[in-house]
Structure formats: C-alpha cells, structure tokens
C-alpha cells in the first residue's frame, strides 16, 4: 500500500516542484567557492597549443557570432580566448554576424584593454555587425579594406594602424570563431576553405557532435567544446572566470537531471510490474 | 538635461540590474502558467530586438556601405541598389506584387550559385578523411625523412573500423533510391538506425549542458548581481525560494478548484 | 564608356542622376506591368538563373595568377575582380530586406491597436520598445554623447540582454520536466539513447569526472575514465553518424540549389 502511495505521489508530482529543485541545484553551489580541477580534453589542449604557437606579429580575425541566447557558454569562451591573445600581444579584429555580439564584444575588450596595454584601433578593432554572411565573406576574402570600410567608431580602415598590411584573407594568420549558430560552417564554406586559413572554433555544447567532424577533417585546427571547454581553457590559462565559477552548478544540475531520468524510469517500471501482477491475479 | 546625464551615468548599473531582474522574473512567470505579465515582457522583447536589429543594420551595414558612398562620395549608382531593394516591397501592392519575385528570384539564384562553393569547401575535405587506415603499422617516412603516415596502433585501427562501419550503416539507412529488400542492405540500415539512436543520445547529453549553462547565467545574475543590491546572496536565494513556494501553493490550489 | 558612366557626381548633377534612376525604375515597372501574364513566369526564371550565373561561373572557371596590391599570390579569373562589388551590393540589398519583417509585425500590431483588440497594450509596448531601441541605436552613432550612450546601454543591458537570455534559459526548465516525464526506456533504442546521454552528461561535468579520476592516467584502465568514454562516443562513434547524416543533407541542399537555379523547382514561388 505504501509503495502504491509513493508511486501515486511520484506520478502526480507537480512540474513546478521539479523547476524548484533545478533552481536549488544551481544556486546552492553559488554559496561555496569550490574549485575542482578537471582533466583537459584533447580538443581544448589542441586549441591551446595552436593559439600558444602564434607568432607575435600575427593578425587574428575574431568572428564573434553569439548573443545573450548563448552567452552562458560563449561569453566565457570569448573571454578566455581574448585573454590568451592579449597576453601574447597579438593584434586582432572583431567581426560579428550577430548584432548583439558587436556590443557585447566591445564591452568585453574595452574592459580588458587597459590591463593588457591594448589600444582601440592600434592593437584591435571592432568592425561590428554585418548582414548576409555568405555574400559578405565572398567580398571580404579578396578585398578586406573595401569590404570592411569602417569600424564601429566610424574610423576608416585606412586610418586604423591595426589594419596596416592587411589586404586579402591570405594576410590573416588565424581565424577564431566563437559561435552559437551555423556561422562556423559558413566561415568554413566561404573563407577557410577558399583561402586554406588556419581556423579554430569555440562552439556551444549542442554543436560539438557536428564540429568534431570538421576537426577530424582538418578544416578546424582546434575547438573549445562548450562550457566544459571554457572551464578547461580557464584552467590552462590559470585564471578563474565565469566558466569555472559555473562548474559545480552545472555538475549538480546534471546530476539532478540524471537522478530524475532514473527515478522516472524506476517508478514506471514498478508501476508496470504492479499493474501486471494485479492483472495476473484477476 | 545637464543634470540628468551624470545622474544616469552614476545610476546606470543599478538601473540595468533592477530592470534586468524585473524582466527575468517577468519571463520566469510562465513557469507558473500562461499569464499577462509574461505576454507583456514577451512583446517588450519582440519590440526591443526588432528595434535593435533595425538600428544595427542601419549603423553597421547600410550607413557605411550605402548611405556614405551615395551621399558623401556622390556614388549616384547606389540609388540603383536601393531601387533593387525597394522592389521587394512591391509584394505589399497586389497589382505589382509579382515584380517583387524578380528581386527575390535574383537573390535566390545568387544563393544557389554560391551553394557549389559551399558544398565543395564543406564536404570535400570530409570525404577523404572518412577513408581511414585499417591495418596497424609503424610510422612511415619518405626518403627525405618526412612523415608520410603516422603510426597506427591496434586500438586505433579498431576505432577506425568502427567509424567506417557506422558511417556506411547510417548512410545505408538513408538510401531510398531502391527498395531495401536486399538482406545485407536491410540489416545495415537496421544497424544504422541503432547507431543514430546512439548519436541522438550523445546530442541530447550535449544539449543539456548548453541549456543548463544558460540558466546558470540567469540565476547567477539574480542571486549574485541583483542579490548584492538587496542585502546579499542569501536574501535573494530566500526570496527565490519564497516565490517558488508561492507558485507551487497557487498551482496546487488552482488544481484542486 | 562604362567606367565613365560610373563616375561620382556632386551638386545638382547628383540630384539629376538620382531622379533619373527613379524615373528609369518607374519606366521599368511600367514595362514589366505591361508584359503578358504568360511571359512573367519565364522572366522570373531567367532572372533567377542570371542571379546564380555569376557566382557559379566565377567558381568553376579556371583560375590563374592574378596579383593584387598586398597579395602577389592571389589567384583568380576574369570575373574575380567583380566579386567584392557584387558581394557588397548583395549584402546591402540583404540589409534592405529587414523592412519586410518590420512591416509585417507593424501590420499585425497596428491592426490590434487601431481596432482596440485584446492585447492592445502589449502591441503598444511593442511599438514603444521598437522605436526607442531603434532611435537610440542610431543616435548613439550619430551623436555619441554620454546621454545617448547610457540610454542605449540601459535598454541593451537592462532589457534586451535580460529578456533574450531568460527566454532561452526557460528551455532548461522544460528539459528537466521532460527528462522526468517523457524519457522512458520503452524500447531497446530508447534504452541505448538514455544510457549514452547519461554517460555523455557524466563525462562533461566536473563532479562526474571525479567518479573515475582515480583510474590511472595511462594504460588499459585509463579507457574507463568517464571523460575518455565520452570522448570516444563523440569522436569515434557519434561523429560517424553525424557525418553520414551531414553528407545526406549536403547533397540534398545542392540538389535543391540546382533546382532553384535552373528554375526546375515547383511550388508557390515559380508556379503561381
């Protein structure tokens, strides 16, 4: 009888109770500063090595294609990569095919530039949001200055010291794409493939299965896989950022989901057995 | 105005955090049930995102690439680009709406023309790397000492065999050109179906992290950022628990009614 | 002659040229409108074909060395120099299309407001939010003073960021509910899916990885570490399936593109 009551309760459990459990699972770890060292995945290790090996006079195209809808993962990834680039004093430009990324990246780099001695326009530049990625990249490859024309501050490409000597895609040392959508594929299709560019990507967890194939085929030379990749990269850099802080919360939330899946299946199994035994008696 | 500007600059962060909290909780209200507050914030979101997109299309694309060349540099032919773009809007006028299809068709055609390059650059590098070596061997060097082929261990060879078997099985599942009466093809397609379930499991597991990461970001904002403005993390956490409790209580009461 | 025609103009000649463009557009519309109905469909097909012709020919035409300033190794053919202007023009045209969606939304919400239908307050909120954000985004660049910048940031940070991220964060709640209620192992396939999902989940979290952290860093038992199993699942087993599915999608995409380009596609666009 007691088992039946438990089963009945589990069957009728309100969805808001599950939501509350999830909120508790995520927020409780905020009260503790636990740092768990994680093993570094092959993909993150490879990405770190590629960025580390960049020579000092390199020019990096930083494609930031994320928004608030994926910032849980992409923001930490972008910051980790920027820290690595800025520590190595590498010049970069930002290009966005998501309108929000323009402002988010501007805020992020402006907040960091003083610490690393970077100057807007000299060591980096933000070229903002552009429509129609495919056509834009077709024009961008053979003629970067004309296609970019001016940065988000309204300065012409010709007046930006960071753009000196940059004419075509052949002048780009590496392409980094932090993305929460299909822009990584479009970069591969219309820029990386045509100019044989060295390209790395930081992608959301949903995109990992797809992007692993690009890594295997050599289209990508490094990849940061989701939030876990960001945690690993922060660990490699030796700093505690948003990703590391979210590590335990993500763990507890995952464990809760696993427990709920198991619980849901166990009570269904018991319920089925009970109903079949009742049918057997009848 | 002169007083408002420094005041706004001083209070910008606090105001953003309070506004952000109202918006977050307003949208979270859907977790209780469909309600007017949620609809309000949903429309606010729609308006803000539309305005933001329009503004940025103008400031980052149309202004530098069209307006400045046309107005400042005197490139009068840019008016033709505007006219071509305006042809799209003929769709709103029934009598001449078919002319919009010329613009749409041209852009569709251009996208189709670009598809060849996209296909080649995207898939061709993946085809040769799908044929993986299956026989374990030592590293192979040419006469000059350059590495031709990396060493392949027995486990790697087994992994390669698994990879290629799965690839062929899944591809055979989508082989619809002939009826799958052949026993080998049938079995292979069946195995392909199982392998896809395997993959969907992996994708589901990965998806979970993406979604959880987003929620962590939002709760981090509520508890840590907003919490620090109302007396600390503990206060906000208690407030959240109280809200959850109230929602559960209300939900159960309405269920009983 | 052609290069002389495309020469920047200033002053009154600029205005005359612009008016001329619009007059030509008007004449073109009148000519198109006078075309018999039977000719319209073939014309759309021809324009679609011409739209794709440039990029297709440019891609397939053999290339040769074509040095350009700053890039002596540049390769191309006789069509390559036009890529940049064509791409710029097309991305500007893509920018113009934003108005189509905006008009559509304004029509829906405008009707609701004018006829005082249910939800009119929400429609009003939509209009106010859209106009405010658009105005500030433009003003911030045109007059980048402190007040414009801060008001823009207030709307961006306070409203847009919070609303956008929360909207997508809601999915996590529904996933949890679905995991408990719908993730049932009724068949063998479903069981496989569940087991793999759980292993991947365990392998991608710090606490999950701690379960097998004591296994050695090398050797046979190393393979039983949960993150190694996850890596194997993602890089060896599931990547093969994803690749097979992607090949299918890629060929499908190419076939559709070819059908559209050659006007073989049937349906609302080409038929009616």
Coordinates of C-alpha atoms in Angstrom, one line a residue, chain C:
Chain C
X1 CA 32.4 54.5 -71.7
X2 CA 31.2 52.2 -69.0
X3 CA 33.8 53.4 -66.5
X4 CA 33.0 57.0 -67.4
X5 CA 29.3 56.4 -66.6
X6 CA 30.1 55.2 -63.1
X7 CA 31.8 58.4 -62.0
X8 CA 30.9 60.1 -58.7
X9 CA 28.8 63.2 -59.1
X10 CA 28.2 66.2 -56.8
X11 CA 25.8 69.1 -56.6
X12 CA 22.8 69.3 -59.0
X13 CA 24.1 66.6 -61.4
X14 CA 23.9 64.2 -58.4
X15 CA 20.3 65.0 -57.8
X16 CA 19.5 64.7 -61.6
X17 CA 21.2 61.3 -61.6
X18 CA 19.2 60.1 -58.6
X19 CA 16.0 61.3 -60.1
X20 CA 16.9 59.7 -63.4
X21 CA 17.4 56.3 -61.6
X22 CA 14.0 56.6 -60.0
X23 CA 12.4 57.6 -63.4
X24 CA 14.1 54.6 -65.0
X25 CA 12.8 52.4 -62.3
X26 CA 9.2 53.7 -62.9
X27 CA 9.6 53.1 -66.6
X28 CA 10.9 49.6 -65.9
X29 CA 7.9 48.8 -63.6
X30 CA 5.5 50.1 -66.3
X31 CA 7.2 47.9 -69.0
X32 CA 7.1 44.9 -66.7
X33 CA 3.5 45.5 -65.8
X34 CA 2.6 45.7 -69.5
X35 CA 4.1 42.2 -70.2
X36 CA 1.6 39.5 -70.9
X37 CA 1.0 37.1 -68.0
X38 CA 2.4 34.2 -69.9
X39 CA 5.8 35.9 -70.1
X40 CA 6.1 36.7 -66.4
X41 CA 7.0 33.2 -65.2
X42 CA 9.8 32.7 -67.8
X43 CA 11.1 36.1 -66.9
X44 CA 11.3 35.2 -63.2
X45 CA 13.2 32.0 -64.2
X46 CA 15.6 33.9 -66.4
X47 CA 16.4 36.5 -63.6
X48 CA 16.9 33.7 -61.1
X49 CA 19.2 31.9 -63.5
X50 CA 21.2 35.1 -64.1
X51 CA 21.4 35.7 -60.4
X52 CA 23.2 32.5 -59.9
X53 CA 25.2 32.5 -63.1
X54 CA 27.9 35.0 -62.0
X55 CA 28.9 33.1 -58.8
X56 CA 28.7 29.7 -60.4
X57 CA 30.8 30.7 -63.5
X58 CA 33.3 32.6 -61.3
X59 CA 33.7 29.5 -59.2
X60 CA 34.1 26.9 -62.0
X61 CA 36.1 29.0 -64.4
X62 CA 39.8 28.0 -64.3
X63 CA 41.9 30.4 -62.3
X64 CA 45.4 31.8 -63.0
X65 CA 47.8 34.0 -61.1
X66 CA 46.2 37.5 -60.6
X67 CA 48.4 39.5 -58.2
X68 CA 46.6 42.3 -56.4
X69 CA 48.1 45.0 -54.1
X70 CA 49.5 43.4 -51.0
X71 CA 48.8 39.8 -52.2
X72 CA 51.1 38.7 -55.0
X73 CA 50.0 35.1 -54.7
X74 CA 46.3 35.9 -55.4
X75 CA 44.6 33.6 -57.9
X76 CA 41.5 34.4 -60.0
X77 CA 39.9 34.6 -63.4
X78 CA 38.3 37.4 -65.4
X79 CA 35.3 37.5 -63.1
X80 CA 37.1 37.6 -59.8
X81 CA 37.7 41.4 -59.7
X82 CA 33.9 41.9 -59.6
X83 CA 33.4 39.7 -56.6
X84 CA 33.9 42.4 -54.0
X85 CA 31.5 45.0 -55.6
X86 CA 28.9 42.3 -56.2
X87 CA 29.1 40.9 -52.7
X88 CA 28.9 44.4 -51.2
X89 CA 25.8 45.2 -53.3
X90 CA 24.1 41.9 -52.3
X91 CA 24.8 42.4 -48.6
X92 CA 23.3 46.0 -48.8
X93 CA 20.3 44.5 -50.5
X94 CA 20.0 41.9 -47.7
X95 CA 20.1 44.9 -45.3
X96 CA 17.1 46.4 -47.0
X97 CA 15.0 43.3 -46.5
X98 CA 14.9 43.9 -42.8
X99 CA 12.0 46.2 -43.5
X100 CA 9.8 43.3 -44.8
X101 CA 9.7 41.7 -41.4
X102 CA 9.2 45.0 -39.7
X103 CA 6.3 46.0 -41.9
X104 CA 4.7 42.6 -41.2
X105 CA 5.0 43.0 -37.5
X106 CA 3.7 46.6 -37.6
X107 CA 0.7 45.5 -39.7
X108 CA -0.3 42.8 -37.1
X109 CA 0.3 45.1 -34.0
X110 CA -1.1 48.2 -35.7
X111 CA -4.4 46.4 -36.5
X112 CA -4.6 45.3 -32.9
X113 CA -4.1 48.8 -31.7
X114 CA -6.4 50.5 -34.2
X115 CA -9.3 48.1 -33.7
X116 CA -8.6 48.1 -29.9
X117 CA -8.5 44.3 -29.9
X118 CA -7.4 42.1 -26.9
X119 CA -3.7 42.6 -26.2
X120 CA -3.6 46.2 -27.5
X121 CA -1.5 47.3 -24.5
X122 CA 1.1 44.7 -25.5
X123 CA 1.1 45.9 -29.1
X124 CA 1.7 49.4 -27.8
X125 CA 4.6 48.2 -25.7
X126 CA 6.0 46.5 -28.9
X127 CA 5.9 49.8 -30.8
X128 CA 7.3 51.9 -28.0
X129 CA 10.2 49.4 -27.4
X130 CA 11.0 49.1 -31.1
X131 CA 11.0 52.8 -31.8
X132 CA 13.0 53.6 -28.6
X133 CA 15.7 51.0 -29.3
X134 CA 16.0 51.9 -33.0
X135 CA 16.3 55.6 -32.2
X136 CA 18.9 55.1 -29.5
X137 CA 20.9 52.7 -31.7
X138 CA 21.1 55.3 -34.5
X139 CA 21.6 58.3 -32.1
X140 CA 24.4 56.5 -30.3
X141 CA 26.4 56.5 -33.5
X142 CA 25.2 59.8 -35.0
X143 CA 25.6 61.8 -31.7
X144 CA 27.8 59.7 -29.4
X145 CA 27.3 61.8 -26.3
X146 CA 27.1 60.4 -22.8
X147 CA 23.3 60.5 -22.5
X148 CA 22.7 58.7 -25.8
X149 CA 25.3 56.1 -25.0
X150 CA 24.0 55.5 -21.5
X151 CA 20.3 55.3 -22.5
X152 CA 21.3 52.8 -25.2
X153 CA 23.2 50.7 -22.7
X154 CA 20.3 50.9 -20.3
X155 CA 18.0 49.4 -22.9
X156 CA 20.6 46.9 -24.1
X157 CA 21.9 45.7 -20.8
X158 CA 18.7 46.2 -18.7
X159 CA 16.1 44.9 -21.1
X160 CA 17.5 43.2 -24.2
X161 CA 20.2 41.1 -22.6
X162 CA 18.0 40.0 -19.7
X163 CA 15.0 39.2 -21.9
X164 CA 16.9 37.4 -24.5
X165 CA 18.9 35.2 -22.2
X166 CA 15.9 34.4 -20.0
X167 CA 13.8 33.5 -23.0
X168 CA 16.3 30.8 -23.9
X169 CA 17.1 29.8 -20.3
X170 CA 13.4 28.7 -19.9
X171 CA 14.2 25.7 -22.1
X172 CA 16.3 24.3 -19.2
X173 CA 13.2 24.0 -17.1
X174 CA 11.2 22.3 -19.8
X175 CA 14.1 19.9 -20.4
X176 CA 14.1 18.9 -16.7
X177 CA 10.4 18.3 -16.7
X178 CA 10.6 16.3 -20.0
X179 CA 13.5 14.2 -18.6
X180 CA 11.4 13.1 -15.7
X181 CA 8.1 12.6 -17.5
X182 CA 9.0 11.6 -21.1
X183 CA 12.4 9.9 -21.0
X184 CA 11.2 6.3 -20.8
X185 CA 13.0 3.2 -21.7
X186 CA 10.2 1.5 -23.6
X187 CA 12.3 0.1 -26.4
X188 CA 15.9 -1.1 -27.0
X189 CA 16.7 2.0 -29.0
X190 CA 15.3 4.3 -26.3
X191 CA 17.4 2.5 -23.7
X192 CA 20.5 3.0 -25.8
X193 CA 19.7 6.7 -26.2
X194 CA 19.3 7.1 -22.5
X195 CA 22.4 5.3 -21.5
X196 CA 24.6 7.2 -24.0
X197 CA 23.0 10.5 -22.9
X198 CA 23.8 9.8 -19.3
X199 CA 27.4 8.8 -20.0
X200 CA 27.9 12.0 -22.0
X201 CA 26.4 14.1 -19.3
X202 CA 28.6 12.5 -16.6
X203 CA 31.6 12.9 -18.8
X204 CA 31.1 16.6 -19.4
X205 CA 30.8 17.7 -15.7
X206 CA 33.5 18.1 -13.1
X207 CA 31.7 16.0 -10.5
X208 CA 31.1 13.2 -13.0
X209 CA 34.7 13.2 -13.9
X210 CA 35.6 12.9 -10.2
X211 CA 33.9 9.5 -10.1
X212 CA 36.7 7.9 -12.2
X213 CA 39.5 10.3 -11.5
X214 CA 41.4 7.7 -9.5
X215 CA 41.9 5.4 -12.6
X216 CA 45.4 5.6 -14.0
X217 CA 46.4 8.3 -16.5
X218 CA 47.7 5.7 -18.9
X219 CA 47.2 2.1 -19.8
X220 CA 44.2 -0.1 -20.2
X221 CA 42.1 1.1 -17.2
X222 CA 42.6 4.7 -18.4
X223 CA 40.0 4.0 -21.1
X224 CA 37.3 3.5 -18.4
X225 CA 37.5 7.1 -17.3
X226 CA 34.1 8.7 -17.9
X227 CA 35.6 11.6 -19.8
X228 CA 37.5 9.2 -22.1
X229 CA 34.4 7.2 -22.7
X230 CA 32.6 10.5 -23.6
X231 CA 35.4 11.5 -25.9
X232 CA 35.2 8.1 -27.6
X233 CA 31.5 8.4 -28.0
X234 CA 31.7 11.9 -29.5
X235 CA 34.8 11.5 -31.7
X236 CA 34.6 7.9 -32.9
X237 CA 31.0 6.6 -32.8
X238 CA 28.6 9.5 -33.0
X239 CA 30.8 11.6 -35.3
X240 CA 30.5 8.9 -38.0
X241 CA 26.7 9.0 -37.8
X242 CA 26.7 12.8 -37.8
X243 CA 28.9 12.8 -40.8
X244 CA 26.7 10.3 -42.7
X245 CA 23.6 12.5 -41.9
X246 CA 25.6 15.6 -43.0
X247 CA 26.5 14.1 -46.3
X248 CA 22.9 13.4 -47.0
X249 CA 21.9 17.0 -46.0
X250 CA 24.7 18.4 -48.1
X251 CA 23.7 16.5 -51.3
X252 CA 20.1 17.5 -50.6
X253 CA 21.0 21.1 -50.3
X254 CA 23.0 21.0 -53.5
X255 CA 20.1 19.4 -55.4
X256 CA 17.7 22.0 -54.2
X257 CA 20.0 24.8 -55.1
X258 CA 20.4 23.4 -58.6
X259 CA 16.7 23.0 -59.0
X260 CA 16.1 26.6 -57.9
X261 CA 18.9 28.0 -60.1
X262 CA 17.7 26.2 -63.2
X263 CA 14.0 27.0 -62.5
X264 CA 13.0 23.4 -62.1
X265 CA 11.6 23.9 -58.6
X266 CA 7.9 23.7 -58.3
X267 CA 5.7 25.4 -55.7
X268 CA 4.4 28.8 -54.8
X269 CA 7.4 30.9 -55.9
X270 CA 7.7 29.6 -59.5
X271 CA 4.2 28.3 -60.3
X272 CA 1.5 30.8 -59.3

